[in-house]
Short mmCIF file of C-alpha atoms in Angstrom, two decimals:
data_model
loop_
_atom_site.label_atom_id
_atom_site.label_comp_id
_atom_site.label_asym_id
_atom_site.label_seq_id
_atom_site.Cartn_x
_atom_site.Cartn_y
_atom_site.Cartn_z
CA MET A 1 -0.11 0.36 0.37
CA SER A 2 1.21 3.16 -0.85
CA LEU A 3 -0.55 6.63 -0.40
CA HIS A 4 1.52 9.31 -0.84
CA HIS A 5 1.44 12.62 -2.54
CA ASP A 6 4.71 13.36 -4.44
CA ASP A 7 5.68 15.97 -6.58
CA HIS A 8 9.18 13.88 -8.08
CA ASP A 9 11.18 17.39 -6.93
CA SER A 10 10.81 18.37 -10.37
CA SER A 11 9.74 21.76 -11.69
CA SER A 12 7.14 20.27 -13.92
CA ASP A 13 4.20 19.91 -11.86
CA SER A 14 3.20 23.57 -11.17
CA ASP A 15 0.37 22.71 -9.51
CA ALA A 16 1.54 20.79 -5.97
CA SER A 17 0.21 22.89 -3.51
CA VAL A 18 1.25 20.68 -0.63
CA ASP A 19 4.53 21.66 1.12
CA ASP A 20 5.55 17.93 2.01
CA HIS A 21 5.20 14.37 1.06
CA PHE A 22 3.72 11.11 3.45
CA SER A 23 3.55 7.82 2.28
CA ILE A 24 2.83 4.24 4.03
CA GLU A 25 4.90 1.66 1.83
CA CYS A 26 4.49 -2.04 2.63
CA GLY A 27 6.39 -4.40 0.85
CA THR A 28 7.61 -7.88 1.11
CA GLU A 29 10.83 -8.83 2.90
CA GLY A 30 13.20 -9.09 -0.05
CA ARG A 31 12.10 -4.69 -0.32
CA ARG A 32 13.22 -3.34 2.55
CA ASN A 33 14.71 -0.01 0.95
CA HIS A 34 12.62 -0.07 -2.26
CA PRO A 35 8.99 0.90 -2.14
CA PRO A 36 6.67 -1.73 -3.54
CA LYS A 37 6.63 -2.54 -7.37
CA LYS A 38 2.29 -2.01 -8.33
CA SER A 39 0.22 -4.57 -9.43
CA SER A 40 -2.65 -5.19 -11.06
CA SER A 41 -3.24 -7.10 -7.91
CA MET A 42 -1.82 -4.26 -5.72
CA ILE A 43 -4.33 -2.00 -7.23
CA ARG A 44 -8.03 -4.16 -6.74
CA GLY A 45 -6.09 -4.49 -3.34
CA ALA A 46 -6.36 -8.17 -3.24
CA SER A 47 -3.24 -8.85 -2.22
CA PHE A 48 -2.65 -6.77 1.22
CA MET A 49 -2.24 -9.33 3.02
CA LEU A 50 0.46 -10.73 1.96
CA TRP A 51 2.67 -8.53 2.62
CA SER A 52 5.03 -8.88 5.35
CA ARG A 53 6.41 -5.41 6.21
CA CYS A 54 4.58 -2.02 7.12
CA VAL A 55 6.83 1.19 6.69
CA ILE A 56 5.39 4.79 7.44
CA HIS A 57 7.87 7.16 4.84
CA LEU A 58 8.28 11.00 5.49
CA ASP A 59 10.08 13.26 3.26
CA VAL A 60 10.11 16.75 3.91
CA ASP A 61 9.72 18.44 0.27
CA CYS A 62 11.58 21.85 -0.37
CA PHE A 63 12.68 21.05 3.41
CA TYR A 64 15.94 23.67 3.65
CA CYS A 65 13.00 25.93 1.49
CA GLN A 66 10.69 25.72 4.19
CA CYS A 67 13.31 25.90 6.90
CA GLU A 68 14.02 29.37 5.41
CA GLU A 69 10.07 30.15 5.02
CA LEU A 70 9.74 29.94 8.17
CA ASP A 71 12.43 31.85 9.89
CA GLY A 72 12.32 34.39 7.38
CA PRO A 73 9.65 37.21 6.88
CA PRO A 74 5.83 36.37 5.92
CA GLU A 75 6.54 37.37 2.02
CA ARG A 76 9.97 35.28 1.61
CA ARG A 77 6.71 32.36 1.10
CA GLU A 78 5.68 34.29 -1.96
CA ARG A 79 8.20 34.80 -4.08
CA PRO A 80 10.45 32.49 -5.54
CA ILE A 81 13.94 31.34 -3.13
CA ALA A 82 16.23 28.88 -3.72
CA ILE A 83 19.01 27.63 -1.30
CA GLY A 84 22.99 27.63 -3.33
CA GLN A 85 25.38 26.30 -1.79
CA LYS A 86 28.78 26.46 -3.81
CA HIS A 87 28.22 27.25 -7.44
CA ILE A 88 24.37 25.35 -7.75
CA VAL A 89 20.95 25.31 -6.28
CA VAL A 90 20.24 22.56 -3.93
CA THR A 91 17.18 23.27 -4.36
CA CYS A 92 14.28 25.71 -4.76
CA ASN A 93 10.03 26.16 -3.37
CA TYR A 94 7.23 25.42 -5.56
CA VAL A 95 6.80 29.53 -6.61
CA ALA A 96 11.02 29.34 -8.10
CA ARG A 97 9.74 25.95 -10.02
CA LYS A 98 6.87 27.80 -11.49
CA GLU A 99 9.19 30.03 -12.97
CA GLY A 100 11.66 27.38 -14.58
CA VAL A 101 14.28 26.95 -11.38
CA LYS A 102 15.49 22.96 -11.04
CA LYS A 103 17.67 21.18 -8.63
CA LEU A 104 20.86 21.23 -9.43
CA GLN A 105 21.05 24.13 -11.98
CA SER A 106 24.01 26.87 -11.90
CA ARG A 107 22.86 29.91 -9.98
CA THR A 108 24.20 32.11 -12.52
CA GLU A 109 21.11 29.60 -14.78
CA ALA A 110 18.71 29.78 -11.92
CA GLN A 111 19.25 33.85 -12.00
CA ARG A 112 18.29 34.05 -16.07
CA VAL A 113 15.64 32.81 -15.92
CA CYS A 114 14.23 34.38 -12.70
CA PRO A 115 15.14 37.39 -11.90
CA ASN A 116 13.92 37.73 -8.69
CA LEU A 117 15.18 34.90 -6.82
CA LEU A 118 16.81 34.82 -3.86
CA ILE A 119 19.07 32.84 -3.63
CA ILE A 120 20.13 31.75 0.24
CA GLU A 121 23.46 30.63 1.09
CA GLY A 122 22.94 27.22 2.96
CA SER A 123 26.47 26.43 3.81
CA ASP A 124 26.08 25.90 7.12
CA LEU A 125 23.22 23.16 7.87
CA GLU A 126 23.00 24.07 11.79
CA ARG A 127 19.94 25.44 11.52
CA TYR A 128 18.54 22.35 9.35
CA ARG A 129 19.85 20.51 11.69
CA GLN A 130 17.61 22.01 14.43
CA HIS A 131 14.50 22.08 11.91
CA SER A 132 15.12 18.52 11.14
CA ARG A 133 15.68 17.22 15.09
CA ARG A 134 12.21 19.07 15.68
CA ILE A 135 10.70 16.98 13.00
CA TYR A 136 12.08 13.97 13.85
CA ASN A 137 10.36 14.23 17.33
CA ALA A 138 7.30 15.26 16.18
CA PHE A 139 7.60 12.31 14.26
CA ARG A 140 8.73 9.45 16.53
CA GLN A 141 5.53 11.42 19.46
CA GLY A 142 3.28 10.79 16.33
CA ILE A 143 4.74 7.11 16.22
CA GLU A 144 4.29 6.74 19.63
CA ASN A 145 0.30 7.84 20.37
CA LEU A 146 0.32 5.52 17.23
CA ARG A 147 2.17 2.78 19.59
CA LEU A 148 -0.25 3.44 22.42
CA ASP A 149 -3.81 3.24 19.96
CA LEU A 150 -2.73 0.30 18.53
CA THR A 151 -1.57 -1.44 22.33
CA ALA A 152 -5.01 -0.35 23.07
CA SER A 153 -7.20 -1.87 20.21
CA PRO A 154 -8.76 -5.53 21.77
CA LYS A 155 -7.79 -6.64 17.98
CA THR A 156 -4.23 -5.67 18.39
CA ALA A 157 -3.53 -6.08 22.67
CA SER A 158 -1.09 -8.48 23.88
CA SER A 159 0.87 -9.20 26.89
CA LYS A 160 4.22 -8.17 25.52
CA ARG A 161 5.04 -4.11 24.71
CA MET A 162 4.60 -3.75 21.36
CA GLU A 163 7.52 -1.85 19.75
CA ILE A 164 7.41 0.59 16.76
CA PRO A 165 11.30 1.13 15.58
CA SER A 166 12.08 4.33 13.99
CA SER A 167 14.83 5.54 11.90
CA LYS A 168 16.19 8.84 10.31
CA GLY A 169 17.13 8.92 6.78
CA GLY A 170 18.62 12.22 6.59
CA MET A 171 17.39 15.52 7.56
CA ASP A 172 14.19 15.36 5.92
CA GLU A 173 12.92 11.94 6.00
CA MET A 174 11.61 10.03 8.62
CA TYR A 175 10.99 5.99 8.83
CA ALA A 176 8.62 3.95 11.16
CA ASP A 177 7.94 0.05 10.83
CA LEU A 178 5.10 -1.58 12.05
CA THR A 179 5.52 -4.69 10.91
CA GLY A 180 5.51 -5.39 14.59
#
């Protein structure tokens, strides 16, 4: 099962209005690090009982830009912004994507296609790490609440404590294994 919104991090998806990506991915034991391949039986829901793993995956889209939007003045949310490191744009917000700015584009090219682009230097990662820790703590709290809900359910109650391991895949990615 895969429930998610994902803009595939490309500038071609200008209609995206959700600034984050959330998915629940379930797959067989052999596909630990990859989402399941879609098959017609999965689409119809017939194979849900065959899966042996279920993982919640949280990926915050435009993470660095969202940090800058949160920390900066409110008008920053409506203007095209990009995060630059060295000579390239490492990411940009949806407003900049609509203007033609792309990930891994040179700063010069990004400014050419979007003259009003604000490029924020993103080499100092400490503020982003702070935001990442806050997101991960909220994610872990949500997983703990889920564990408590599952444990309280008469259908899933058991004599042993249910554990739901969670981990970070990067500054903007978190995982929780619900397999149990």
